[in-house]
Tab-separated table of C-alpha atoms in Angstrom:
chain	number	residue	atom	x	y	z
A	1	MET	CA	93.583	40.583	135.521
A	2	ILE	CA	94.358	43.897	137.147
A	3	PRO	CA	91.217	46.021	137.499
A	4	VAL	CA	91.356	49.489	135.943
A	5	GLN	CA	89.323	52.221	137.560
A	6	GLU	CA	87.484	54.799	135.491
A	7	PRO	CA	89.145	58.258	135.648
A	8	THR	CA	87.750	60.586	138.262
A	9	ASP	CA	87.621	64.372	138.276
A	10	ALA	CA	90.811	64.352	140.334
A	11	VAL	CA	92.699	62.688	137.464
A	12	ALA	CA	93.933	65.006	134.734
A	13	GLN	CA	92.221	64.448	131.386
A	14	PRO	CA	93.619	65.355	127.929
A	15	THR	CA	91.071	68.166	127.634
A	16	LEU	CA	91.513	71.919	127.722
A	17	ARG	CA	89.312	74.997	127.407
A	18	ALA	CA	89.416	76.656	123.991
A	19	LYS	CA	90.467	80.288	123.803
A	20	ARG	CA	90.265	82.495	120.743
A	21	LEU	CA	93.513	84.389	120.384
A	22	GLY	CA	92.839	86.383	117.197
A	23	LEU	CA	96.050	84.984	115.713
A	24	HIS	CA	96.182	85.093	111.904
A	25	THR	CA	98.462	82.425	110.437
A	26	GLN	CA	97.564	82.533	106.725
A	27	HIS	CA	95.577	79.296	106.518
A	28	GLN	CA	97.791	77.308	108.893
A	29	ALA	CA	96.127	75.730	111.906
A	30	VAL	CA	98.187	76.688	114.960
A	31	VAL	CA	97.559	76.188	118.684
A	32	ILE	CA	99.406	77.547	121.710
A	33	MET	CA	99.747	75.785	125.074
A	34	ARG	CA	101.812	76.333	128.200
A	35	THR	CA	104.905	74.203	128.692
A	36	ASP	CA	103.708	73.284	132.208
A	37	CYS	CA	100.244	72.290	130.960
A	38	HIS	CA	99.207	68.807	132.182
A	39	VAL	CA	98.327	67.726	128.610
A	40	CYS	CA	101.752	68.727	127.273
A	41	ARG	CA	103.416	66.798	130.074
A	42	SER	CA	101.267	63.684	129.916
A	43	GLU	CA	101.303	63.508	126.106
A	44	GLY	CA	104.977	64.455	125.835
A	45	LEU	CA	104.205	67.367	123.546
A	46	ALA	CA	106.965	69.766	122.501
A	47	ALA	CA	107.033	72.887	120.366
A	48	ARG	CA	106.176	72.220	116.699
A	49	SER	CA	104.540	68.910	117.557
A	50	GLN	CA	101.559	68.009	115.409
A	51	VAL	CA	98.458	67.713	117.582
A	52	LEU	CA	94.871	66.654	116.934
A	53	VAL	CA	92.316	68.955	118.548
A	54	SER	CA	88.749	67.640	118.555
A	55	THR	CA	85.305	68.420	119.895
A	56	GLY	CA	82.140	66.544	119.073
A	57	ASN	CA	82.389	65.418	115.457
A	58	ARG	CA	84.854	68.133	114.382
A	59	GLU	CA	88.632	68.015	114.508
A	60	VAL	CA	91.662	69.877	113.250
A	61	GLN	CA	95.297	68.900	112.963
A	62	ALA	CA	97.487	71.775	114.078
A	63	THR	CA	101.065	72.802	114.788
A	64	LEU	CA	101.775	73.377	118.481
A	65	PHE	CA	103.679	76.364	119.820
A	66	GLN	CA	104.403	76.777	123.524
A	67	ILE	CA	104.886	79.621	125.985
A	68	GLU	CA	106.447	79.768	129.439
A	69	GLY	CA	103.781	80.621	132.039
A	70	GLY	CA	102.479	84.161	131.798
A	71	GLU	CA	98.977	85.540	131.626
A	72	LEU	CA	98.245	84.937	127.933
A	73	ILE	CA	96.609	81.563	128.590
A	74	GLY	CA	95.809	79.543	131.688
A	75	LEU	CA	97.101	76.106	132.593
A	76	ASP	CA	93.833	74.534	131.474
A	77	GLU	CA	93.511	76.570	128.249
A	78	ILE	CA	94.548	76.120	124.626
A	79	ALA	CA	94.727	79.169	122.349
A	80	LEU	CA	93.629	78.634	118.751
A	81	SER	CA	94.600	80.523	115.612
A	82	GLU	CA	91.755	81.917	113.520
A	83	THR	CA	92.096	79.062	111.030
A	84	ALA	CA	91.871	76.391	113.751
A	85	TRP	CA	89.029	78.252	115.459
A	86	THR	CA	86.983	78.412	112.251
A	87	ILE	CA	87.499	74.750	111.428
A	88	LEU	CA	86.496	73.578	114.903
A	89	GLY	CA	83.591	76.005	115.274
A	90	VAL	CA	83.977	76.115	119.052
A	91	ALA	CA	82.913	78.704	121.613
A	92	ASP	CA	85.150	80.403	124.157
A	93	GLY	CA	85.743	78.093	127.111
A	94	GLU	CA	84.410	74.997	125.359
A	95	ALA	CA	86.225	71.771	126.243
A	96	VAL	CA	88.406	70.269	123.524
A	97	LYS	CA	90.445	67.089	123.508
A	98	VAL	CA	94.130	67.299	122.596
A	99	THR	CA	96.242	64.320	121.564
A	100	HIS	CA	99.168	63.496	119.327
A	101	ALA	CA	98.191	63.646	115.660
A	102	PRO	CA	98.016	60.218	114.004
A	103	ALA	CA	100.818	59.199	111.659
A	104	ILE	CA	100.309	60.317	108.042
A	105	GLU	CA	100.873	57.208	105.957
A	106	SER	CA	100.907	59.050	102.623
A	107	LEU	CA	104.131	60.830	103.652
A	108	ALA	CA	105.899	57.576	102.838
A	109	SER	CA	104.993	58.222	99.185
A	110	VAL	CA	106.335	61.768	99.418
A	111	ARG	CA	109.615	60.393	100.748
A	112	ARG	CA	109.725	57.866	97.897
A	113	ARG	CA	109.267	60.721	95.413
A	114	ILE	CA	112.058	62.716	97.085
A	115	TYR	CA	114.407	59.799	96.411
A	116	GLY	CA	113.497	59.683	92.711
A	117	ASN	CA	110.739	57.067	92.573
A	118	ARG	CA	107.598	57.478	90.467
A	119	LEU	CA	104.183	57.360	92.151
A	120	ASP	CA	100.983	55.635	91.020
A	121	ALA	CA	97.369	56.770	91.110
A	122	SER	CA	96.686	55.346	94.573
A	123	ALA	CA	99.689	57.192	96.051
A	124	PHE	CA	98.538	60.527	94.576
A	125	ALA	CA	94.991	59.885	95.787
A	126	ALA	CA	96.229	59.292	99.347
A	127	ILE	CA	98.422	62.411	99.290
A	128	VAL	CA	95.679	64.663	97.931
A	129	ASN	CA	93.120	63.322	100.399
A	130	ASP	CA	95.447	64.040	103.318
A	131	VAL	CA	96.228	67.515	101.935
A	132	VAL	CA	92.537	68.444	101.711
A	133	ALA	CA	91.866	66.970	105.149
A	134	GLY	CA	94.409	69.422	106.573
A	135	ARG	CA	96.890	66.768	107.680
A	136	TYR	CA	99.837	68.226	105.758
A	137	THR	CA	101.801	71.097	107.270
A	138	ASP	CA	103.428	73.654	104.991
A	139	VAL	CA	106.680	71.722	105.432
A	140	HIS	CA	105.008	68.559	104.110
A	141	LEU	CA	103.411	70.476	101.245
A	142	ALA	CA	106.692	72.114	100.297
A	143	ALA	CA	108.427	68.724	100.334
A	144	PHE	CA	105.822	67.236	97.981
A	145	LEU	CA	105.897	70.188	95.580
A	146	THR	CA	109.695	70.292	95.564
A	147	ALA	CA	109.915	66.551	94.963
A	148	SER	CA	107.539	67.012	92.023
A	149	ALA	CA	109.820	69.715	90.597
A	150	ALA	CA	113.256	68.155	91.077
A	151	LEU	CA	112.054	65.048	89.220
A	152	PRO	CA	109.287	66.464	86.984
A	153	LEU	CA	105.997	64.593	86.853
A	154	ASP	CA	105.700	62.511	83.706
A	155	GLU	CA	102.457	62.315	81.703
A	156	GLU	CA	101.092	59.357	83.674
A	157	GLU	CA	101.820	61.002	87.005
A	158	THR	CA	100.358	64.303	85.829
A	159	ALA	CA	97.154	62.538	84.809
A	160	ASP	CA	97.017	60.640	88.111
A	161	LEU	CA	97.498	63.835	90.119
A	162	THR	CA	94.842	65.587	88.020
A	163	GLY	CA	92.384	62.757	88.646
A	164	ALA	CA	93.100	62.743	92.381
A	165	MET	CA	92.513	66.509	92.577
A	166	VAL	CA	89.189	66.152	90.735
A	167	GLU	CA	87.931	63.236	92.810
A	168	VAL	CA	88.539	64.870	96.195
A	169	GLY	CA	86.184	67.766	95.401
A	170	ASP	CA	82.769	68.461	93.919
A	171	ARG	CA	81.961	68.294	90.208
A	172	MET	CA	79.484	70.381	88.283
A	173	ARG	CA	77.448	69.225	85.304
A	174	TRP	CA	75.569	71.367	82.846
A	175	ASP	CA	72.652	70.644	80.530
A	176	ALA	CA	74.595	71.692	77.441
A	177	PRO	CA	76.582	69.716	74.826
A	178	ILE	CA	79.424	72.270	74.866
A	179	VAL	CA	80.726	74.067	77.943
A	180	VAL	CA	83.710	76.296	77.185
A	181	ASP	CA	86.480	77.633	79.390
A	182	LYS	CA	89.800	79.426	79.012
A	183	HIS	CA	93.063	79.732	80.869
A	184	CYS	CA	96.324	81.618	80.506
A	185	ILE	CA	99.586	79.900	81.439
A	186	GLY	CA	100.742	83.211	82.895
A	187	GLY	CA	103.996	85.059	83.223
A	188	LEU	CA	102.743	88.083	81.296
A	189	PRO	CA	101.816	91.164	83.363
A	190	GLY	CA	98.478	92.800	82.566
A	191	ASN	CA	97.159	89.884	80.515
A	192	ARG	CA	93.663	90.205	81.965
A	193	THR	CA	91.589	88.823	79.095
A	194	THR	CA	89.237	86.551	81.058
A	195	PRO	CA	86.480	89.058	81.983
A	196	ILE	CA	86.357	90.238	78.362
A	197	VAL	CA	86.350	86.703	76.935
A	198	VAL	CA	83.588	85.512	79.274
A	199	ALA	CA	81.433	88.534	78.414
A	200	ILE	CA	81.849	87.997	74.654
A	201	VAL	CA	81.272	84.245	74.746
A	202	ALA	CA	78.298	84.357	77.134
A	203	SER	CA	76.646	87.099	75.064
A	204	HIS	CA	76.375	84.554	72.237
A	205	GLY	CA	74.555	82.017	74.377
A	206	LEU	CA	77.427	79.685	75.192
A	207	ILE	CA	77.993	78.346	78.724
A	208	MET	CA	81.238	79.507	80.378
A	209	PRO	CA	81.483	78.834	84.158
A	210	LYS	CA	84.880	80.466	84.703
A	211	THR	CA	86.636	79.872	88.008
A	212	SER	CA	89.956	81.661	88.426
A	213	SER	CA	92.862	81.697	90.826
A	214	ARG	CA	94.405	84.488	92.809
A	215	ALA	CA	97.977	85.493	92.032
A	216	ILE	CA	100.635	82.808	92.453
A	217	THR	CA	103.862	84.580	91.468
A	218	SER	CA	102.286	87.563	89.659
A	219	PRO	CA	101.029	90.987	90.836
A	220	ALA	CA	97.429	89.983	90.095
A	221	GLY	CA	95.376	86.923	89.299
A	222	THR	CA	92.037	87.082	87.502
A	223	ALA	CA	90.193	86.669	90.810
A	224	ASP	CA	92.175	89.560	92.332
A	225	THR	CA	91.275	91.862	89.432
A	226	MET	CA	87.649	90.748	89.154
A	227	GLU	CA	87.195	91.275	92.896
A	228	THR	CA	87.656	95.018	92.352
A	229	LEU	CA	84.666	94.922	89.966
A	230	ALA	CA	82.263	92.448	91.626
A	231	PRO	CA	82.138	89.763	94.361
A	232	VAL	CA	83.999	86.588	93.407
A	233	ASP	CA	83.558	84.498	96.578
A	234	LEU	CA	80.674	82.488	95.124
A	235	ASP	CA	79.606	79.153	96.567
A	236	ILE	CA	78.524	76.422	94.146
A	237	ALA	CA	74.812	77.236	94.463
A	238	THR	CA	75.436	80.909	93.674
A	239	LEU	CA	77.819	80.067	90.853
A	240	ARG	CA	75.199	77.795	89.283
A	241	ARG	CA	72.506	80.447	89.658
A	242	VAL	CA	74.688	83.103	87.975
A	243	VAL	CA	75.623	80.822	85.074
A	244	GLU	CA	72.044	79.636	84.544
A	245	ALA	CA	70.888	83.260	84.472
A	246	GLU	CA	73.674	84.842	82.410
A	247	GLY	CA	75.580	81.997	80.758
A	248	GLY	CA	78.873	82.812	82.453
A	249	CYS	CA	80.631	83.918	85.622
A	250	ILE	CA	84.080	84.948	86.830
A	251	ALA	CA	84.473	83.435	90.311
A	252	TRP	CA	87.344	82.658	92.664
A	253	GLY	CA	88.024	78.932	92.547
A	254	GLY	CA	88.986	78.863	96.231
A	255	ALA	CA	85.433	79.697	97.301
A	256	VAL	CA	83.971	76.555	95.755
A	257	HIS	CA	84.853	72.935	96.503
A	258	LEU	CA	86.087	72.285	92.960
A	259	SER	CA	89.558	70.731	93.130
A	260	PRO	CA	90.097	72.088	96.685
A	261	ALA	CA	93.664	70.791	96.805
A	262	ASP	CA	94.598	73.213	94.051
A	263	ASP	CA	94.329	76.362	96.143
A	264	ILE	CA	96.308	74.707	98.952
A	265	PHE	CA	99.097	73.833	96.528
A	266	LEU	CA	98.950	77.297	94.938
A	267	ARG	CA	99.373	78.986	98.309
A	268	VAL	CA	102.629	77.119	98.982
A	269	GLU	CA	103.812	77.494	95.385
A	270	ARG	CA	103.400	81.234	95.881
A	271	GLU	CA	105.666	81.047	98.950
A	272	LEU	CA	108.249	78.955	97.069
A	273	ASP	CA	107.887	81.024	93.878
A	274	VAL	CA	107.672	77.855	91.776
A	275	ASP	CA	105.194	76.717	89.148
A	276	THR	CA	106.317	73.440	87.580
A	277	GLU	CA	104.837	71.889	84.450
A	278	GLY	CA	103.142	68.872	86.029
A	279	GLN	CA	101.611	70.860	88.868
A	280	LEU	CA	100.563	73.592	86.435
A	281	ILE	CA	98.758	71.154	84.153
A	282	ALA	CA	97.067	69.334	87.044
A	283	SER	CA	96.034	72.676	88.540
A	284	VAL	CA	94.516	73.998	85.313
A	285	LEU	CA	92.818	70.834	84.102
A	286	SER	CA	91.453	69.676	87.468
A	287	LYS	CA	89.549	72.979	87.794
A	288	LYS	CA	88.195	72.761	84.241
A	289	ILE	CA	87.111	69.139	84.611
A	290	SER	CA	85.515	69.827	88.002
A	291	ALA	CA	83.632	72.829	86.581
A	292	GLY	CA	82.041	70.576	83.955
A	293	SER	CA	83.853	72.060	80.947
A	294	THR	CA	84.011	70.097	77.698
A	295	HIS	CA	86.383	72.444	75.809
A	296	VAL	CA	89.086	74.808	77.023
A	297	VAL	CA	91.130	77.457	75.196
A	298	ILE	CA	94.659	77.796	76.615
A	299	ASP	CA	96.659	80.995	76.099
A	300	ILE	CA	100.428	80.279	76.109
A	301	PRO	CA	102.398	83.558	75.988
A	302	VAL	CA	105.932	83.032	74.646
A	303	GLY	CA	108.741	85.484	75.299
A	304	ALA	CA	112.245	85.908	76.678
A	305	THR	CA	110.959	87.067	80.092
A	306	ALA	CA	107.589	85.265	80.064
A	307	LYS	CA	106.952	81.996	81.903
A	308	VAL	CA	107.365	80.067	78.608
A	309	ARG	CA	110.575	81.183	76.912
A	310	SER	CA	110.495	79.476	73.486
A	311	GLU	CA	108.123	78.103	70.857
A	312	GLU	CA	109.621	74.635	71.379
A	313	VAL	CA	108.762	74.664	75.093
A	314	ALA	CA	105.305	76.033	74.291
A	315	SER	CA	104.683	73.266	71.765
A	316	HIS	CA	105.764	70.622	74.273
A	317	LEU	CA	103.517	72.113	76.950
A	318	ALA	CA	100.568	72.278	74.538
A	319	GLU	CA	101.087	68.644	73.573
A	320	ARG	CA	101.231	67.554	77.224
A	321	ILE	CA	98.111	69.571	78.118
A	322	GLY	CA	96.194	68.110	75.188
A	323	ALA	CA	97.213	64.546	76.024
A	324	VAL	CA	96.279	64.774	79.714
A	325	ALA	CA	93.022	66.624	78.958
A	326	ALA	CA	91.973	63.955	76.447
A	327	ARG	CA	92.171	61.272	79.151
A	328	PHE	CA	89.275	63.043	80.894
A	329	GLY	CA	87.196	63.745	77.777
A	330	LEU	CA	88.238	67.417	77.746
A	331	THR	CA	89.313	69.034	74.470
A	332	ALA	CA	92.125	71.578	74.854
A	333	THR	CA	92.915	74.180	72.176
A	334	CYS	CA	96.284	75.834	72.847
A	335	LEU	CA	97.228	79.159	71.250
A	336	GLN	CA	100.795	80.507	71.305
A	337	THR	CA	100.699	84.282	71.772
A	338	ASP	CA	103.187	87.148	71.985
A	339	GLY	CA	104.820	87.275	75.419
A	340	SER	CA	107.509	89.846	74.693
A	341	GLN	CA	105.913	92.665	76.712
A	342	PRO	CA	103.028	93.374	79.101
A	343	VAL	CA	99.454	93.460	77.834
A	344	GLY	CA	97.454	96.656	78.246
A	345	ARG	CA	98.753	99.405	80.495
A	346	GLY	CA	97.883	98.371	84.040
A	347	ILE	CA	99.765	95.841	86.170
A	348	GLY	CA	97.994	95.150	89.460
A	349	PRO	CA	94.363	94.304	90.350
A	350	ALA	CA	92.625	97.690	90.034
A	351	LEU	CA	94.869	99.005	87.251
A	352	GLU	CA	94.114	95.906	85.174
A	353	ALA	CA	90.404	96.276	85.961
A	354	PHE	CA	90.438	99.800	84.499
A	355	ASP	CA	91.916	98.365	81.276
A	356	VAL	CA	89.181	95.716	81.166
A	357	LEU	CA	86.482	98.356	81.592
A	358	ALA	CA	88.031	100.543	78.894
A	359	VAL	CA	87.941	97.691	76.364
A	360	LEU	CA	84.408	96.579	77.254
A	361	GLN	CA	83.080	100.153	77.174
A	362	ASN	CA	84.839	100.976	73.872
A	363	ALA	CA	86.530	103.912	75.594
A	364	SER	CA	88.790	106.136	73.535
A	365	GLY	CA	92.368	105.132	74.199
A	366	ALA	CA	91.466	101.624	75.414
A	367	PRO	CA	94.507	99.316	75.044
A	368	ASP	CA	94.194	97.787	71.589
A	369	ASP	CA	96.539	94.895	72.349
A	370	LEU	CA	94.280	93.732	75.186
A	371	ARG	CA	91.202	94.106	72.948
A	372	ARG	CA	92.698	92.049	70.118
A	373	ARG	CA	94.194	89.409	72.387
A	374	ALA	CA	90.860	88.869	74.151
A	375	ALA	CA	89.073	88.789	70.780
A	376	THR	CA	91.462	86.095	69.523
A	377	LEU	CA	90.796	83.866	72.536
A	378	ALA	CA	87.056	84.540	72.524
A	379	GLY	CA	87.006	83.899	68.787
A	380	ALA	CA	88.505	80.447	69.284
A	381	ALA	CA	85.773	79.684	71.836
A	382	LEU	CA	83.047	80.966	69.489
A	383	GLU	CA	84.336	78.709	66.736
A	384	ILE	CA	84.458	75.712	69.082
A	385	GLY	CA	80.896	76.464	70.202
A	386	GLY	CA	79.570	76.672	66.652
A	387	LYS	CA	78.806	80.399	66.828
A	388	ALA	CA	81.347	81.329	64.160
A	389	ARG	CA	82.813	79.587	61.150
A	390	ARG	CA	86.456	78.567	61.286
A	391	GLY	CA	88.678	81.604	60.881
A	392	GLU	CA	85.865	84.100	61.580
A	393	GLY	CA	85.697	83.933	65.360
A	394	THR	CA	88.014	86.885	66.027
A	395	ARG	CA	86.023	89.145	63.690
A	396	LEU	CA	82.769	88.194	65.441
A	397	ALA	CA	84.342	88.816	68.852
A	398	LEU	CA	85.508	92.296	67.815
A	399	GLU	CA	82.028	93.081	66.476
A	400	THR	CA	80.518	91.942	69.771
A	401	LEU	CA	82.745	94.417	71.616
A	402	ALA	CA	82.069	97.253	69.191
A	403	GLU	CA	78.291	96.787	69.354
A	404	GLY	CA	78.261	96.931	73.184
A	405	ARG	CA	76.872	93.403	73.569
A	406	ALA	CA	79.879	92.269	75.611
A	407	TRP	CA	79.626	95.262	77.969
A	408	ALA	CA	75.912	94.657	78.543
A	409	LYS	CA	76.583	91.000	79.336
A	410	PHE	CA	79.470	91.874	81.664
A	411	GLU	CA	77.261	94.302	83.587
A	412	ALA	CA	74.609	91.593	83.920
A	413	ILE	CA	77.154	89.036	85.180
A	414	CYS	CA	78.502	91.495	87.758
A	415	GLU	CA	74.997	92.272	89.008
A	416	ALA	CA	74.192	88.555	89.251
A	417	GLN	CA	77.391	87.995	91.270
A	418	GLY	CA	76.386	90.624	93.806
A	419	GLY	CA	76.690	94.040	92.173
A	420	MET	CA	79.292	96.016	90.241
A	421	ARG	CA	82.004	97.887	92.134
A	422	THR	CA	84.280	100.779	91.262
A	423	PRO	CA	87.968	99.798	91.405
A	424	PRO	CA	90.051	101.757	93.944
A	425	THR	CA	92.783	104.225	93.019
A	426	ALA	CA	96.151	104.695	94.724
A	427	SER	CA	96.928	107.825	96.714
A	428	ASN	CA	100.648	107.639	95.956
A	429	VAL	CA	101.758	107.750	92.310
A	430	HIS	CA	105.266	108.463	91.057
A	431	PRO	CA	106.884	108.274	87.593
A	432	VAL	CA	109.974	106.352	86.535
A	433	VAL	CA	111.523	108.401	83.748
A	434	ALA	CA	113.766	107.658	80.787
A	435	PRO	CA	117.469	108.173	81.603
A	436	HIS	CA	118.099	109.432	78.057
A	437	ALA	CA	116.340	109.852	74.745
A	438	GLY	CA	115.973	106.813	72.513
A	439	ARG	CA	113.868	103.865	71.487
A	440	ILE	CA	112.301	101.240	73.767
A	441	VAL	CA	114.049	98.000	72.808
A	442	HIS	CA	113.331	95.702	75.773
A	443	ILE	CA	110.790	95.366	78.582
A	444	ASP	CA	111.459	92.815	81.340
A	445	ASN	CA	108.170	91.174	82.323
A	446	ARG	CA	109.583	89.530	85.428
A	447	LYS	CA	111.147	92.696	86.812
A	448	LEU	CA	107.970	94.653	86.089
A	449	ALA	CA	105.989	92.058	88.029
A	450	ARG	CA	108.502	92.331	90.867
A	451	LEU	CA	108.179	96.119	90.865
A	452	ALA	CA	104.375	95.926	91.034
A	453	LYS	CA	104.540	93.466	93.924
A	454	LEU	CA	106.968	95.666	95.834
A	455	ALA	CA	104.450	98.489	95.430
A	456	GLY	CA	101.917	96.314	97.286
A	457	ALA	CA	100.088	94.281	94.641
A	458	PRO	CA	98.083	92.062	94.768
A	459	GLU	CA	97.177	92.477	98.462
A	460	ALA	CA	96.845	96.245	98.018
A	461	LYS	CA	94.282	96.308	95.218
A	462	ALA	CA	95.114	99.808	93.941
A	463	ALA	CA	98.859	99.159	93.861
A	464	GLY	CA	100.939	98.284	90.833
A	465	VAL	CA	102.447	99.791	87.720
A	466	ARG	CA	100.917	101.695	84.832
A	467	MET	CA	102.906	101.551	81.589
A	468	ASN	CA	103.416	104.615	79.394
A	469	VAL	CA	105.501	102.949	76.679
A	470	ARG	CA	105.622	99.878	74.488
A	471	LEU	CA	108.356	98.217	72.454
A	472	GLY	CA	109.447	100.413	69.562
A	473	HIS	CA	108.257	103.688	71.099
A	474	GLU	CA	110.520	106.721	70.834
A	475	ILE	CA	110.988	108.586	74.121
A	476	ASP	CA	112.696	111.778	75.301
A	477	LYS	CA	115.031	112.071	78.285
A	478	GLY	CA	113.022	112.595	81.487
A	479	GLN	CA	109.771	111.415	79.908
A	480	PRO	CA	107.815	108.916	82.108
A	481	MET	CA	108.224	105.290	81.020
A	482	LEU	CA	105.863	104.064	83.728
A	483	HIS	CA	104.137	105.194	86.918
A	484	VAL	CA	104.334	103.275	90.202
A	485	HIS	CA	101.064	103.228	92.174
A	486	ALA	CA	101.082	102.486	95.921
A	487	GLU	CA	98.623	102.787	98.777
A	488	THR	CA	101.296	103.863	101.279
A	489	ARG	CA	104.346	106.081	100.991
A	490	GLY	CA	106.524	103.344	102.463
A	491	GLU	CA	105.596	100.852	99.738
A	492	LEU	CA	106.098	103.534	97.083
A	493	ALA	CA	109.594	104.310	98.390
A	494	TYR	CA	110.484	100.617	98.525
A	495	ALA	CA	109.336	100.062	94.924
A	496	LEU	CA	111.137	103.156	93.616
A	497	GLU	CA	114.360	102.084	95.318
A	498	TYR	CA	114.135	98.758	93.448
A	499	ALA	CA	113.421	100.582	90.170
A	500	SER	CA	116.520	102.719	90.648
A	501	ARG	CA	118.674	99.603	91.000
A	502	ALA	CA	117.035	97.529	88.255
A	503	ASP	CA	117.603	100.099	85.526
A	504	ASP	CA	116.925	97.572	82.737
A	505	ILE	CA	113.246	97.027	83.611
A	506	VAL	CA	112.620	99.144	80.510
A	507	LYS	CA	115.653	99.438	78.245
A	508	VAL	CA	116.094	102.566	76.136
A	509	GLU	CA	118.581	102.413	73.273
A	510	PRO	CA	119.956	105.786	72.148
């Protein structure tokens, strides 16, 4: 046997000193090392290698980038992105160990799916566990999501993915026989019914722990809009306290550990601009199951430029949602609604928040379509919860709004979540006018959403579009059809340039 000496200080070790670089990489763990670093040489590390950085009992898998010499980092240093720094919880100069990342066995299942093979529950469980553990890069995530779109998930796979997403996170349970929830499939700008529905339902004593997502492909998600009115970054303890006090909440799902894989998938889906049926169902239902809901009302807008284009597709989606939900003891009630044009007037976080406030406060000129749509969804929940007889839920919901009960409950929920805020307003507003007199015959939801995003939404909370017309309205030449709101002149100019090219965003027929 050849004796092996213990390493001495003179022998290079695979450790480096951590350095905070202040590099923001949008949730990706990234590290930077010098090409002539002894760890890179001894470990054979090259740019875009996956490395495991560890200290004590904490570790992070990260993508490596390299630089040639320079003064940015020393030979014995490793620079960490903000995401990697937060996960590791290290201090400047603290020693960290750097090695090759271990092989990710679940990627074999992703490759099988790419080549057209179905996956079982154990394969989905392994994939989701690795995703939540931070072992998947955005390339791996995109490959999995694309493979799940090219060959759509069947019902069994959708249920298995849903179960895997539930099991990897926390689950809440409530001391109530009925816990209601709601969700909108999306694709309809301005459809911000959730804050109104929660306020109505909770004011009647039902439990509604609503967690919502940020925008995926839209100019605003419920969490983006609600954040302009009250804090939404609630941890589970705070969420439970708010619900126990007020019966409901409107919180960002990413702040709690309920189906944590969902927000990771949503982030990459946003980059890819995809939202496939199987992923959509698993995303929606995993959050509802994890939140402890027993019943959920699903809003499915149907329209030529909505996410769901026909009643046949909507019926199929409703059937699939109901079947998968039933496997987990969750009852889903799906309602097909009008998706031919935007809801309310505002498109964008703050602009939609002003519509919500107008409806809740019974303001003169509040958008009636938003009021009635929210009342329909809330009415279904009131009927499910035994607070209204069948067919009378919508009437009770409208009465609750008119009497001010919903507004009082919404104020109480906002205060419990950390205090009510005033939504911001944009400093740059410009009209898009009718090219000629006529009648509004078509409004393109997708192009409107694109216009609002070009104006800065949802990142710029005050940005977006405010509608002045609806289908069937008569309009004069030069009369504003909509106003673009932007926080900077550059974003306003960019959005208006798009509007000038996409002249059929709002179609006027002479």
